[in-house]
Structures are given as structure tokens and as C-alpha cells.
mmCIF file of C-alpha atoms and ligand atoms in Angstrom:
data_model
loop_
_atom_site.group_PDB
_atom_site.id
_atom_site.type_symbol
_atom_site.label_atom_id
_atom_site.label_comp_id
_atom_site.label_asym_id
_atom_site.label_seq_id
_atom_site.Cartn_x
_atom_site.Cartn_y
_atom_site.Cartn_z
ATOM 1 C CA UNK A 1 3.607 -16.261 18.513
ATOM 2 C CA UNK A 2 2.377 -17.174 14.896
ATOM 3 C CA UNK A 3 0.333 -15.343 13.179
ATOM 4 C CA UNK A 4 -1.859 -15.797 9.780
ATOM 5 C CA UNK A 5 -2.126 -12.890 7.674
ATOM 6 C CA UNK A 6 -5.152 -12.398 5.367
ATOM 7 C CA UNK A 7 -5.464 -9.784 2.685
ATOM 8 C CA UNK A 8 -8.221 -9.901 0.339
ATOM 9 C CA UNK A 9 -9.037 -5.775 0.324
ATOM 10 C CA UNK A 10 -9.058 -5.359 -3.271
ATOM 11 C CA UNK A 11 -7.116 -7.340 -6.265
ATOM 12 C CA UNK A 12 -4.838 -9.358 -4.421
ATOM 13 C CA UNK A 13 -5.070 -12.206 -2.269
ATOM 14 C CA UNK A 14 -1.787 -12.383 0.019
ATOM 15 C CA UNK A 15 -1.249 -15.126 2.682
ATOM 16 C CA UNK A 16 1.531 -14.731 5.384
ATOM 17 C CA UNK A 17 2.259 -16.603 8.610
ATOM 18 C CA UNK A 18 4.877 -14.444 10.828
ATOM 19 C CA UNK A 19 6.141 -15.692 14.063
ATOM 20 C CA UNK A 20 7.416 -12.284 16.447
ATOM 21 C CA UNK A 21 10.447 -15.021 17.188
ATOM 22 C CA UNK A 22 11.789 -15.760 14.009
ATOM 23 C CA UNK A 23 10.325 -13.337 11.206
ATOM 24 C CA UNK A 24 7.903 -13.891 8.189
ATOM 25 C CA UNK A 25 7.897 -17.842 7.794
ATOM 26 C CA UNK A 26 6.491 -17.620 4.437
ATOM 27 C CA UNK A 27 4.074 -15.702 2.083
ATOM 28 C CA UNK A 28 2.084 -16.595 -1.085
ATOM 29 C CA UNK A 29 0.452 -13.814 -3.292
ATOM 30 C CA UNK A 30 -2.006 -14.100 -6.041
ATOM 31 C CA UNK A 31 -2.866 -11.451 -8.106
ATOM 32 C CA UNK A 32 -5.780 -11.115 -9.960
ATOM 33 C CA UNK A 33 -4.716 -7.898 -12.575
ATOM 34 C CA UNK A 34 -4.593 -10.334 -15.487
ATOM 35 C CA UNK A 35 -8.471 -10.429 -15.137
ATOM 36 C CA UNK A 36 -8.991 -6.895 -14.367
ATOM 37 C CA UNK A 37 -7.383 -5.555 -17.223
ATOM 38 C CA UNK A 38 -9.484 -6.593 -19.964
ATOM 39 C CA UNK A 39 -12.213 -3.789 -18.000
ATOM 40 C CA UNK A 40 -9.422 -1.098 -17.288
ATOM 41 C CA UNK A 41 -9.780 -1.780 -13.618
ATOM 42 C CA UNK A 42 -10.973 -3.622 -11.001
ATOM 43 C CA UNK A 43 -14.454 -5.238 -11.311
ATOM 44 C CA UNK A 44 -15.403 -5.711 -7.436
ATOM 45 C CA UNK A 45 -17.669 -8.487 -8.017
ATOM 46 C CA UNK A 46 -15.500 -9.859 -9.772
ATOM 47 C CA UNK A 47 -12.467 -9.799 -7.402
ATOM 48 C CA UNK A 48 -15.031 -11.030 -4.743
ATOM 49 C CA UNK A 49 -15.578 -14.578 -6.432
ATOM 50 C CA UNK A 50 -11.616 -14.970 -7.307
ATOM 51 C CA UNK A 51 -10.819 -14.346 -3.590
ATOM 52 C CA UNK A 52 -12.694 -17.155 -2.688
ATOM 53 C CA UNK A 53 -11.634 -19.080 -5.221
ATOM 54 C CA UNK A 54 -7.593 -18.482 -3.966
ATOM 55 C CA UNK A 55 -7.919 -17.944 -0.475
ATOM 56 C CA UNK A 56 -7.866 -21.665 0.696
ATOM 57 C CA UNK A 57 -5.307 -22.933 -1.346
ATOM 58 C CA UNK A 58 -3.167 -20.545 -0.786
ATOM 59 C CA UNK A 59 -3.087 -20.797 2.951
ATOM 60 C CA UNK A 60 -2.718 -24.284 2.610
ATOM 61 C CA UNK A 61 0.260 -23.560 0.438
ATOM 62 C CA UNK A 62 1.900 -21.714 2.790
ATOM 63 C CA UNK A 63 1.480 -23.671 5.458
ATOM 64 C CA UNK A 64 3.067 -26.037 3.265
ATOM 65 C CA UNK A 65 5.979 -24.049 2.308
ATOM 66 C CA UNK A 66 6.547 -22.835 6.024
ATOM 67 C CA UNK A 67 6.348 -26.471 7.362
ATOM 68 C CA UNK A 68 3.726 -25.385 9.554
ATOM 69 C CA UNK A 69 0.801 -27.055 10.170
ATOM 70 C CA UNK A 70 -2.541 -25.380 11.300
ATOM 71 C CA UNK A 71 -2.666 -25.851 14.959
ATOM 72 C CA UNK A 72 0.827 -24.106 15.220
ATOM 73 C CA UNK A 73 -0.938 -20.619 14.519
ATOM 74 C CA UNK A 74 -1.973 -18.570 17.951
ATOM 75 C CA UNK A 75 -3.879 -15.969 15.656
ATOM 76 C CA UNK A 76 -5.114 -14.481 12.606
ATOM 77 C CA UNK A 77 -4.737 -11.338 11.298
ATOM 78 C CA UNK A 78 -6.991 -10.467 8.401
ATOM 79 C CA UNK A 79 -7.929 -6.932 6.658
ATOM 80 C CA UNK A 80 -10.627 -5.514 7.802
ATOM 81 C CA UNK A 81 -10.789 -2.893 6.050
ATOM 82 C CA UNK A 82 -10.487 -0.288 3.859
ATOM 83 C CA UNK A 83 -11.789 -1.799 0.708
ATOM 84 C CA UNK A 84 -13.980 -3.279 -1.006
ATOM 85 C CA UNK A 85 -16.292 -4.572 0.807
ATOM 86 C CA UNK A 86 -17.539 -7.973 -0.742
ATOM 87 C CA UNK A 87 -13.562 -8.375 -1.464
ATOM 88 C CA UNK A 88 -12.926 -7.814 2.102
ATOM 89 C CA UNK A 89 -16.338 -9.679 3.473
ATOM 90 C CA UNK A 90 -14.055 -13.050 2.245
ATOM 91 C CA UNK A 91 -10.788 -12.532 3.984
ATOM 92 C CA UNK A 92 -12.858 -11.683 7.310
ATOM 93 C CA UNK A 93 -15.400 -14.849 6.805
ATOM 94 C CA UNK A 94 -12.617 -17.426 6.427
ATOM 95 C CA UNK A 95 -10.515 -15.417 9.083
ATOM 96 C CA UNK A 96 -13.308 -15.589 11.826
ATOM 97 C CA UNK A 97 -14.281 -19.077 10.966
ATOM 98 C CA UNK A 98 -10.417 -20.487 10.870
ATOM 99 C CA UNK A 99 -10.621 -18.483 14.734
ATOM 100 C CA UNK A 100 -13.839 -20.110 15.556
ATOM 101 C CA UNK A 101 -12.462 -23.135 14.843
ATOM 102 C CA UNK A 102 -8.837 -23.443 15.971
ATOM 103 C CA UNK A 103 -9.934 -21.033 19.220
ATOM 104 C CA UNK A 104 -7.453 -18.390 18.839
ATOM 105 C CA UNK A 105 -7.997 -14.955 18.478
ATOM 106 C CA UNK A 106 -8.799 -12.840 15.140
ATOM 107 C CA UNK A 107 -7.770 -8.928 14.567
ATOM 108 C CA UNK A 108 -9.027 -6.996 12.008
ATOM 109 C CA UNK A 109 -6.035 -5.082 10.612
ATOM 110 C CA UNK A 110 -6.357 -1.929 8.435
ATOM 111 C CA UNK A 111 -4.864 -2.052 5.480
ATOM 112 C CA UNK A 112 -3.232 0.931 5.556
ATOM 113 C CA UNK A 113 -1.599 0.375 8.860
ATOM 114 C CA UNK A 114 0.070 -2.767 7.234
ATOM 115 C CA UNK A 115 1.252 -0.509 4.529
ATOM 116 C CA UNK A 116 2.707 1.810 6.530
ATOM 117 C CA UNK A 117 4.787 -0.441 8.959
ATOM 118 C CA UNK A 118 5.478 -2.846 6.068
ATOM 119 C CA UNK A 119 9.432 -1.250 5.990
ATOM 120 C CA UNK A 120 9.678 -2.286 9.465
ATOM 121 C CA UNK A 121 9.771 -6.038 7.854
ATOM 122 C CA UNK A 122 13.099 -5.028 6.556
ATOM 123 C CA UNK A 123 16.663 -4.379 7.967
ATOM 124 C CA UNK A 124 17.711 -2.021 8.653
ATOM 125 C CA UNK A 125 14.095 -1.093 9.692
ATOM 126 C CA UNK A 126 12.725 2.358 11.104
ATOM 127 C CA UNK A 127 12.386 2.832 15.026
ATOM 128 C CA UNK A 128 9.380 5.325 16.440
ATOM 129 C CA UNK A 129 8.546 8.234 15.651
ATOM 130 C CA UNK A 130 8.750 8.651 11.439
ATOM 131 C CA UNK A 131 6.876 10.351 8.606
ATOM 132 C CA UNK A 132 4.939 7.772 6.508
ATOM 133 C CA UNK A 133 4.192 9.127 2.911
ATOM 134 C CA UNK A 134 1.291 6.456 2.152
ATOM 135 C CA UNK A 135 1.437 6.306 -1.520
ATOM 136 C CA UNK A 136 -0.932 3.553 -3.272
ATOM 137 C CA UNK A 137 -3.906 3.210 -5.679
ATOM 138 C CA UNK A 138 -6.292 4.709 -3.380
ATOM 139 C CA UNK A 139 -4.556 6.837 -0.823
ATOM 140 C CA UNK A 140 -1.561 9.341 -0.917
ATOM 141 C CA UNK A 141 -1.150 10.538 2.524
ATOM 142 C CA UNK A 142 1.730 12.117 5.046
ATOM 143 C CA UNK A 143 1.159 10.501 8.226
ATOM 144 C CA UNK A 144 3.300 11.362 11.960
ATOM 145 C CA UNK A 145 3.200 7.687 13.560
ATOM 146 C CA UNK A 146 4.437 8.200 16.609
ATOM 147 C CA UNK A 147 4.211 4.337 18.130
ATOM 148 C CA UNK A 148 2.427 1.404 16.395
ATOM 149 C CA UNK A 149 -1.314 2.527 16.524
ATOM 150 C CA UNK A 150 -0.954 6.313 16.810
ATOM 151 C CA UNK A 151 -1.389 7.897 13.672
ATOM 152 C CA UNK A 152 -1.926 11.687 12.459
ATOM 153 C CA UNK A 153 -2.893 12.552 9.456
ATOM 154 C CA UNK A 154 -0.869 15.657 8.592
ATOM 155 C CA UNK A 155 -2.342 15.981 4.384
ATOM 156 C CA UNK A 156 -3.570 14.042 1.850
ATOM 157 C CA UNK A 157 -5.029 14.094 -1.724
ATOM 158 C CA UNK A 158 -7.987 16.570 -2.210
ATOM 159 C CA UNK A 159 -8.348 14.481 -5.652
ATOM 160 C CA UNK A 160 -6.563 11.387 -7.189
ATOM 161 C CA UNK A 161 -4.383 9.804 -5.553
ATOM 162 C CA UNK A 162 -0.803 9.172 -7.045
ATOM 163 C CA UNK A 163 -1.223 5.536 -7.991
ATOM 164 C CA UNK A 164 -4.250 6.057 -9.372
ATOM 165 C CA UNK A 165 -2.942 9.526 -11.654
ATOM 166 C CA UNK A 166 -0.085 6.956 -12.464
ATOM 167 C CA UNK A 167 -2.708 4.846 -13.724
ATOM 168 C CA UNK A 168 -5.131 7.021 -15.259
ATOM 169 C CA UNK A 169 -2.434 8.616 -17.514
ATOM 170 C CA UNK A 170 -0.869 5.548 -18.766
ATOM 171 C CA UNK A 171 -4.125 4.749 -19.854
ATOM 172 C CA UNK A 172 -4.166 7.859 -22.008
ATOM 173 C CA UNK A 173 -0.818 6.557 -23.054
ATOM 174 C CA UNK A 174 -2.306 3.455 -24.152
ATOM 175 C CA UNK A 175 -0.299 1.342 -21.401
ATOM 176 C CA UNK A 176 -3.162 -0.998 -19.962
ATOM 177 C CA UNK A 177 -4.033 -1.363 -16.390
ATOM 178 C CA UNK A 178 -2.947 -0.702 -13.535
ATOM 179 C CA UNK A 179 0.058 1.509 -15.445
ATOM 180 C CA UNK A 180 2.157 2.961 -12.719
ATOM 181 C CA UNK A 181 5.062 0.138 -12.862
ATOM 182 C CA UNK A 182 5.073 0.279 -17.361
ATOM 183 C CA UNK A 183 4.564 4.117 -17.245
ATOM 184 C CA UNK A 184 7.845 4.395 -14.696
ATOM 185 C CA UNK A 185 9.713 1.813 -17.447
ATOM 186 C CA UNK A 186 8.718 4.008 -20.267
ATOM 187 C CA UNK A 187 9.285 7.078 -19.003
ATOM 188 C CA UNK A 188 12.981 5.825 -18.592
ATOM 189 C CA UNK A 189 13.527 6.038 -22.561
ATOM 190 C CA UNK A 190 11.943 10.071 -22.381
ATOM 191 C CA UNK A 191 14.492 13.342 -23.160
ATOM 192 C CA UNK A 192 15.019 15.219 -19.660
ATOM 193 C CA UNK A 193 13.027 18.457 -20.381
ATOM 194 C CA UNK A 194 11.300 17.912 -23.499
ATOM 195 C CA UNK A 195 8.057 19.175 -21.445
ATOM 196 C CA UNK A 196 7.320 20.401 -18.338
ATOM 197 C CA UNK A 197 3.832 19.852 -16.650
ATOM 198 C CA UNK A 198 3.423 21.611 -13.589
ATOM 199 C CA UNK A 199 3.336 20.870 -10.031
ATOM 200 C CA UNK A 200 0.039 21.377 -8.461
ATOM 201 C CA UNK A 201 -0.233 22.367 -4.708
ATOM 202 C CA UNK A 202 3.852 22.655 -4.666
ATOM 203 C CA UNK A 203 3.391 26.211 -2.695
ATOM 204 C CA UNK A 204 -0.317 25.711 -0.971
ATOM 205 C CA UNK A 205 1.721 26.218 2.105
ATOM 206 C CA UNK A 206 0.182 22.755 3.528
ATOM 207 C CA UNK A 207 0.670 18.766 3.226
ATOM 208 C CA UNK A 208 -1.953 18.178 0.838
ATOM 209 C CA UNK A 209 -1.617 16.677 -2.837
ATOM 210 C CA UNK A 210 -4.060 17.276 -5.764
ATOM 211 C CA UNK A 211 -3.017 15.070 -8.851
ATOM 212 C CA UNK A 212 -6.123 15.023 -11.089
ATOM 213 C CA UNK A 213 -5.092 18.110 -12.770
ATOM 214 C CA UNK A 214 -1.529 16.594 -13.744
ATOM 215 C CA UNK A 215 -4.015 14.001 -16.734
ATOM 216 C CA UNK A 216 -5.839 16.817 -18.042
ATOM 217 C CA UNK A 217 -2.164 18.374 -18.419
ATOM 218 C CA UNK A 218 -1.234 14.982 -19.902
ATOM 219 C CA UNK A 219 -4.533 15.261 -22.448
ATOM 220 C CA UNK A 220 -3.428 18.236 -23.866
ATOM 221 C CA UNK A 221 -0.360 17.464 -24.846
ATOM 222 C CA UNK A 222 -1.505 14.350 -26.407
ATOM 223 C CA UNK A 223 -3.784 16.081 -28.367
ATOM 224 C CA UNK A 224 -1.371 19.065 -29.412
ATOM 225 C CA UNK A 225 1.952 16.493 -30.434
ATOM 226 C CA UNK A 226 1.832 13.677 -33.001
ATOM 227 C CA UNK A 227 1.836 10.440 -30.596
ATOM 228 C CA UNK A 228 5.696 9.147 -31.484
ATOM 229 C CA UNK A 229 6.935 6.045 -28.811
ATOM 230 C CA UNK A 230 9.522 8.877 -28.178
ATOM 231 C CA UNK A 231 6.971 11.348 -27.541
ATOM 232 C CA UNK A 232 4.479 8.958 -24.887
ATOM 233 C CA UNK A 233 8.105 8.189 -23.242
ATOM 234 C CA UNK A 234 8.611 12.198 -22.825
ATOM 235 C CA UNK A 235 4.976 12.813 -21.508
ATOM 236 C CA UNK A 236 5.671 9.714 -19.105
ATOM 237 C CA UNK A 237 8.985 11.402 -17.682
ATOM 238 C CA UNK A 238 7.112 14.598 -17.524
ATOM 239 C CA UNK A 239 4.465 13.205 -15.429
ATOM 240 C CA UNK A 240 5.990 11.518 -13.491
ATOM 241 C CA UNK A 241 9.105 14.248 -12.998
ATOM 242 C CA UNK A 242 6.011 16.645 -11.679
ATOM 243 C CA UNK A 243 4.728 13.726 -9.328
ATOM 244 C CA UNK A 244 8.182 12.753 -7.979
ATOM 245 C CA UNK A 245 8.720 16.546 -7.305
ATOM 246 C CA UNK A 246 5.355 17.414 -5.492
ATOM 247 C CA UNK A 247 5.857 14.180 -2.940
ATOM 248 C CA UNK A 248 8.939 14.842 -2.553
ATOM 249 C CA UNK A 249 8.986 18.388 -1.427
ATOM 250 C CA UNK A 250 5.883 17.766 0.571
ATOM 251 C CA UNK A 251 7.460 14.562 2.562
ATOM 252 C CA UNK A 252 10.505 16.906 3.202
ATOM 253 C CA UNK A 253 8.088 19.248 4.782
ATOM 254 C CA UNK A 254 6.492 16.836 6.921
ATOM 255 C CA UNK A 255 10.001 16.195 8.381
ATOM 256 C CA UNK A 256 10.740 19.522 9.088
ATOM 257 C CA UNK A 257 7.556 20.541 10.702
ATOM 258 C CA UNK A 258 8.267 17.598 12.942
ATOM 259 C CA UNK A 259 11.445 17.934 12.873
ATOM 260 C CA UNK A 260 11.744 13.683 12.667
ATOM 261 C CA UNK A 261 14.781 12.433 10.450
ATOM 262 C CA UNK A 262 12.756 8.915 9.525
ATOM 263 C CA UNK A 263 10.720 8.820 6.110
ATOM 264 C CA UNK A 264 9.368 5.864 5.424
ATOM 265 C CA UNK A 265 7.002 5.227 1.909
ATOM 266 C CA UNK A 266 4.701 2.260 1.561
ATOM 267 C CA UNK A 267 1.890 1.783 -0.909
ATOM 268 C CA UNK A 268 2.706 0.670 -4.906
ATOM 269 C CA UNK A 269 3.996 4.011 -6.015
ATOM 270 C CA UNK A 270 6.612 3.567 -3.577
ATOM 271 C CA UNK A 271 8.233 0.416 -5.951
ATOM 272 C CA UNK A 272 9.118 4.199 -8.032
ATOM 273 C CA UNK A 273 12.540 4.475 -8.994
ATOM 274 C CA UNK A 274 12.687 7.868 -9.739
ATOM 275 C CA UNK A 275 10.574 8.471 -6.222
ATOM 276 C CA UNK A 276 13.204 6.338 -4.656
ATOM 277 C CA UNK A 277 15.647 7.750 -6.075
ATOM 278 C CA UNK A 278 15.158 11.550 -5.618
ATOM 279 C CA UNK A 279 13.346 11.085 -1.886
ATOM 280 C CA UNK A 280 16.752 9.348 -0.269
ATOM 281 C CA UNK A 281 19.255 12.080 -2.075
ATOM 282 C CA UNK A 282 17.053 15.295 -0.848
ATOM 283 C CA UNK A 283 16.587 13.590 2.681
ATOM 284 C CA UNK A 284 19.966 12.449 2.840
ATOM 285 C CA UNK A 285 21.254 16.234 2.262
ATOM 286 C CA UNK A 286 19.040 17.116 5.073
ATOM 287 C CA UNK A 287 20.571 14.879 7.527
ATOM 288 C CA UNK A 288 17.254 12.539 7.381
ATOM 289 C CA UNK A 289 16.849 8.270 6.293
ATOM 290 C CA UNK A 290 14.238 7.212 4.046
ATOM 291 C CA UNK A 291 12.854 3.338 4.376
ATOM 292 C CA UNK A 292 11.325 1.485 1.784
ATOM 293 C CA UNK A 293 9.513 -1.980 1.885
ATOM 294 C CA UNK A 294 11.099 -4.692 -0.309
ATOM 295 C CA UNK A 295 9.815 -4.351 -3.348
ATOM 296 C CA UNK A 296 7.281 -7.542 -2.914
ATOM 297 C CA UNK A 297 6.169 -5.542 -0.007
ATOM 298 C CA UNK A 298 5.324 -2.521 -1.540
ATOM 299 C CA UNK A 299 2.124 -3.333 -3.174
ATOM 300 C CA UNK A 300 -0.851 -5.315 -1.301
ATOM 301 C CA UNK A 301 0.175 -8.689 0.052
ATOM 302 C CA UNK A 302 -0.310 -10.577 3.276
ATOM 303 C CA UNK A 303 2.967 -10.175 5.196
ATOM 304 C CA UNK A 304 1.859 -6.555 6.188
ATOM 305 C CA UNK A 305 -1.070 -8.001 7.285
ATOM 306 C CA UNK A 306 0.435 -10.941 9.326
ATOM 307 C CA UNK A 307 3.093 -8.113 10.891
ATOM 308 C CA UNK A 308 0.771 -5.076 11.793
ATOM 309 C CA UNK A 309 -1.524 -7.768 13.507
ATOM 310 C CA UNK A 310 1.295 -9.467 15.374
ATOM 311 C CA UNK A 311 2.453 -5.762 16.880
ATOM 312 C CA UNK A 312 -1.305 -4.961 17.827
ATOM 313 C CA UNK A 313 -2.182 -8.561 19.511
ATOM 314 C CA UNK A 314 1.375 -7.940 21.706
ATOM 315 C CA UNK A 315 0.397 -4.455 22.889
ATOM 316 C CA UNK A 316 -2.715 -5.862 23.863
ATOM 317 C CA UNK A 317 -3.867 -7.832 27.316
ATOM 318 C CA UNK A 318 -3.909 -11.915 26.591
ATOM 319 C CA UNK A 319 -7.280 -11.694 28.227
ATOM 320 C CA UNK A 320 -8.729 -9.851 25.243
ATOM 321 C CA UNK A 321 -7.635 -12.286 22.987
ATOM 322 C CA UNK A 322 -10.814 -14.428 22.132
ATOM 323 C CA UNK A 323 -11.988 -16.226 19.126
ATOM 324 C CA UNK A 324 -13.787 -14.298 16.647
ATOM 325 C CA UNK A 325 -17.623 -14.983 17.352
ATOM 326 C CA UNK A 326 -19.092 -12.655 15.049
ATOM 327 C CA UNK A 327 -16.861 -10.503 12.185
ATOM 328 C CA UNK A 328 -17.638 -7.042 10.785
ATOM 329 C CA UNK A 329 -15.921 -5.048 7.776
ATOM 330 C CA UNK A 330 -15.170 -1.260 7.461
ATOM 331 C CA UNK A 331 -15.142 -0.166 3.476
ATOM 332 C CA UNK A 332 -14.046 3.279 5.110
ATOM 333 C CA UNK A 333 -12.368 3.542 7.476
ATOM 334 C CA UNK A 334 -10.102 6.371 8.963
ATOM 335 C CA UNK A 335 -6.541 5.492 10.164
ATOM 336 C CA UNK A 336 -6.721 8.103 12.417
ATOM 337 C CA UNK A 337 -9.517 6.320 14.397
ATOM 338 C CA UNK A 338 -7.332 3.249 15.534
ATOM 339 C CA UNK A 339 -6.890 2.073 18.515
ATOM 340 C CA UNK A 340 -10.924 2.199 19.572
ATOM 341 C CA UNK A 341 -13.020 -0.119 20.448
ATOM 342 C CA UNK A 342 -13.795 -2.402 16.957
ATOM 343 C CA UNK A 343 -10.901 -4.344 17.333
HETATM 344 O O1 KG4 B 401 -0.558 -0.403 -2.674
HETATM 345 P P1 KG4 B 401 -1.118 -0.927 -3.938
HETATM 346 O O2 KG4 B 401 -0.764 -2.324 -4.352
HETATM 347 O O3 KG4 B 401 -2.670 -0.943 -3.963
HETATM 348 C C1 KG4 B 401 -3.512 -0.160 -3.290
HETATM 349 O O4 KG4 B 401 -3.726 -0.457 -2.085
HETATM 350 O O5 KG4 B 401 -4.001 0.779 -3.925
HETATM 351 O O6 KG4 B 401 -0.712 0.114 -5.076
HETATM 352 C C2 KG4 B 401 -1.055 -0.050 -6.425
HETATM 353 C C3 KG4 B 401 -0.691 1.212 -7.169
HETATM 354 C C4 KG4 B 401 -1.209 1.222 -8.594
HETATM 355 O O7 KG4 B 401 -1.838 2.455 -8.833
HETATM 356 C C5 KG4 B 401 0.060 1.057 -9.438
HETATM 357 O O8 KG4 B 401 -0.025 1.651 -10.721
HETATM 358 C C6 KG4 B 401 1.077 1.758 -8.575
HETATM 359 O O9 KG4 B 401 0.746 1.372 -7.259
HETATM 360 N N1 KG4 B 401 2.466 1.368 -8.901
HETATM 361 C C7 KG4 B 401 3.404 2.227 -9.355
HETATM 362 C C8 KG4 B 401 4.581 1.464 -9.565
HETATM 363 N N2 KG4 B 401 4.318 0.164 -9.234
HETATM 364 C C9 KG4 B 401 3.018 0.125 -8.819
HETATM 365 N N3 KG4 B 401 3.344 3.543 -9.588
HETATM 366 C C10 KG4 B 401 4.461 4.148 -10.043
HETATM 367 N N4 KG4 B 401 5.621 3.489 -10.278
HETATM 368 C C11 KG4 B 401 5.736 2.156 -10.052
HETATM 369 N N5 KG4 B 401 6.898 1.522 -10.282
HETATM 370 ZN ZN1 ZN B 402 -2.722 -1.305 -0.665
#
């Protein structure tokens, strides 16, 4: 089965076509964070009108690319939501009317469930049950999936979430938007030690995260230290030496409360070095694996898409597989509440 994989939930438009036989046939991604940065983030409007500028062409192009030609697809996939919703309102439109015409079936996908079995596009990949530590712009969250579909949320951000603290302080650094990726590259040139922010929630005795605190720690020492390059690179390390510690100590938690020996991280903030680095060591000394998407995987694209839409359409009857007549989208939406009756 074939599947084409639409994400247009928020800056990026990803294309993917995925057969369950052979694998991902091909993806195309285009990113619109050139044209976001000159506001300091994402103008939804904005990102609306560019989606459906992109959205066409690049399907075609990866038909193109894949050798594939349109009646070869049995369905689409597109995200449904979370999102924003004129952003998502285009990959849905263009998803239902592709189904309308070719008769096949569309699913709408939640983004986050493509983020979180986006390492299982990878080898060696993750087998039921694992932690997910959901770490993106929008979300940080510790999730028990227990089978494709059945999710429980087990704590989350009361505040910020990581991607966005990542990108709110290298902002006060002066590193543009988003700055998660250049704050990690900076924060590679920063003394070990030099300062020491702390680590809020580490002992609230649950799974949740609060990271809004960690800028106004940030502020402060901006405003107390003369801004050297070798002083931003120390606050960077600092910041993100607090973040790495927090998720990781919290996603070993998860695993022993469970008492699963699978992490697996999806969302941007997962591309983290440092994250990467310190999350496999302190599992590994526990006896547990940790997973990781490829890297072009990590942040939004369409593969995800294409993949979590391919696993829902097989554990579903072929009977319920009709052509979309009508499409809806879901801003918010709660990963929890998968598997009812929208889809
Ligand atoms: O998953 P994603 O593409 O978008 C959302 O669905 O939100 O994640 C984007 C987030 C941004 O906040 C970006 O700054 C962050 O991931 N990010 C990173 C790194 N690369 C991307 N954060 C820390 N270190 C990185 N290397
Ligand atoms: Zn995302």
C-alpha cells in the first residue's frame, strides 16, 4: 500500500509517499523559516498562503523523484491537526480533494503521533511498548505508547515547552529565530561551569517540566555580565546543561515507573547533541535503549505523516476506507483522545 503524506501544521510543508512493502519512496520538505524570521516567529497567515503556494509542486516533485505516478497511491495521509489552523485547513483541502478525486481513502493524522513513531522509520527501530519524550516547539511531553494508537500522557510542560525556551533564550542571545539548532552550536564554544542555572521541577516528585523560568534565569545574567561571544556561549551551555538535565532525569523516571527499557525522543529538540548525548549514556547504564529519528526526521516533515497514517489505515477494516467527502481540522487536539470516532 502507498501512501501520501501531507504536513502543512505549522512552518513546513513536507511531502512523503511510503509504501508498507518497500519503505519511504521519497520525501520533499520546504521550509518556510527564512520568511518567519524577519517577525521572530511564525506569522500564521502568513504560513497559510506559502503552504498553498508549495504544496502542489512539491507533491508533484515527489512523485517525480519516486517514479510514481498518481494513480499508484491507495491513500493519503494528511495532518489534521494540532496546529494552526488556516496552515492545517490547506494540507486537509488538497488531501480530501486529491481523495475525492483518485477515490481512495484520506486519514487525518495527528501530528504528534507522527512525531512520536517517526524513530520507527529507522533501523534498528523500537518495538511496543516505549517511553516517548515528545520534545518540539510546542509540546514537551513523556508519553507510555503501548501499541500504535494507545497513548498516555504521563507529564508535560506546565509552561514553555523546551523548543520553544530554546528559542526564546537565543533570542535574548541575539541568535534569530527559531534558535534551538545555533544556540546548541554556540553553546559548544562555552567553559563547563562558568554558571549554573537551575533545574526547575527536577524534585516535584512527578513527570512534569516547567521551562519558562530557565529565560528569566537567562535575563539576569545578561543583565549582570558584560555580553562577551565567550560569555553568550557560557549562558548557552548553561541553559541548555539545565534543560538536558531536567529531561533527562525525568525520561529516566518514566522508564522506571514503567519499568520499559525503550526511550524514544521525537520533536526538534531531539536533533540535541548534548540531549542525545547524555539520554543514551544514563539509559544505557540502566540497562535501557534510546531511539532517535534521523535527523531530517526530527523536526516537522511529511514522512511521519505518510508512516503514522500507513500503521492506522492497516489496523483498520478495508470497509472503512472511503474517500474523504467532507474534511475537518482539530487546532487542539489531545493525543490521548485517539483512536475515536473523527478519523
Ligand atoms: O518538531 P519541530 O520541528 O516543530 C514543532 O512541531 O514544534 O521542532 C522545532 C523546535 C524549535 O523550537 C527549534 O528551536 C528546536 O526544535 N530545535 C532544537 C534543535 N534543533 C531544532 N533545539 C535544540 N537543539 C537543537 N539542535
Ligand atoms: Zn512538530
Amino acid at each position: 500500500m502507498i501512501v501520501l503524506g501531507i504536513e502543512t501544521s505549522c512552518d513546513e510543508t513536507g511531502i512523503a509517499l511510503f509504501d508498507t512493502e518497500r519503505g519511504l519512496l521519497g520525501h520533499t520538505l520546504y521550509s518556510q523559516i527564512e520568511m518567519h524570521s524577519e517577525y521572530g516567529g511564525v506569522v500564521p497567515e502568513l504560513a497559510s498562503r506559502d503552504h498553498i503556494r508549495r504544496v502542489l509542486p512539491l507533491i508533484q516533485q515527489t512523485l517525480f523523484a519516486a517514479k510514481c505516478e498518481l494513480p499508484e497511491i491507495d491513500a493519503i495521509a494528511y495532518t489534521q491537526g494540532p496546529g494552526l489552523a488556516g496552515a492545517l485547513l490547506v494540507g486537509a483541502s488538497i488531501g480530501a480533494a486529491l481523495s475525492f478525486a483518485l477515490k481512495i481513502p484520506a486519514l487525518g493524522v495527528h501530528h504528534l503521533e507522527g512525531h512520536l513513531l517517526s524513530p520507527l522509520l529507522s533501523t534498528p527501530a523500537p518495538g511496543f511498548p516505549f517511553i516517548a519524550l515528545l520534545v518540539s516547539g510546542g509540546h514537551t511531553q513523556l508519553m507510555r505508547v503501548d501499541a500504535a494508537g494507545q497513548y498516555k500522557l504521563l507529564g508535560e510542560t506546565v509552561d514553555d515547552a523546551a523548543g520553544e525556551a530554546f528559542d526564546k533564550t537565543a533570542k535574548l542571545l541575539g541568535l534569530g529565530y527559531p534558535g534551538g539548532a545555533a544556540l546548541s552550536k554556540l553553546a559548544q564554544l562555552g567553559q563547563p561551569g562558568r554558571f549554573k542555572l537551575p533545574r526547575p521541577m527536577l524534585n516535584s516528585g512527578d513527570l512534569n517540566f516547567s521551562f519558562s523560568g530557565l529565560k528569566t534565569a537567562v535575563l539576569t545574567l545578561i543583565n549582570k555580565h558584560e555580553i562577551t561571544p565567550q560569555t553568550c556561549a557560557d549562558i548557552a551551555l548553561a541553559f541548555q546543561d539545565a534543560v538536558v538535565e531536567v529531561l533527562t532525569e525525568k525520561s529516566l523516571a518514566a522508564l522506571s515507573q514503567t519499568g520499559f527499557t525503550q526511550l524514544v525522543v521525537a520533536g526538534g529538540v531531539g536533533a540535541n547533541d548534548q540531549l542525545r548525548q547524555n539520554l543514551s549514556n544514563k539509559a544505557a547504564l540502566r540497562g535501557a535503549t534510546v531511539f532517535y529519528p534521523e535527523l531530517e526526521f526530527c523536526t516537522d516533515n511529511g514522512a511521519m505523516i505518510a508512516f503514522a497514517g500507513a500503521m492506522r489505515l492497516q489496523t483498520m477494516h478495508k470497509e472503512d476506507w472511503q474517500p474523504a467527502s467532507s474534511f475537518t481540522v482539530k487546532a487542539r487536539w489531545n493525543l490521548e483522545m485517539l483512536g475515536g470516532s473523527d478519523n
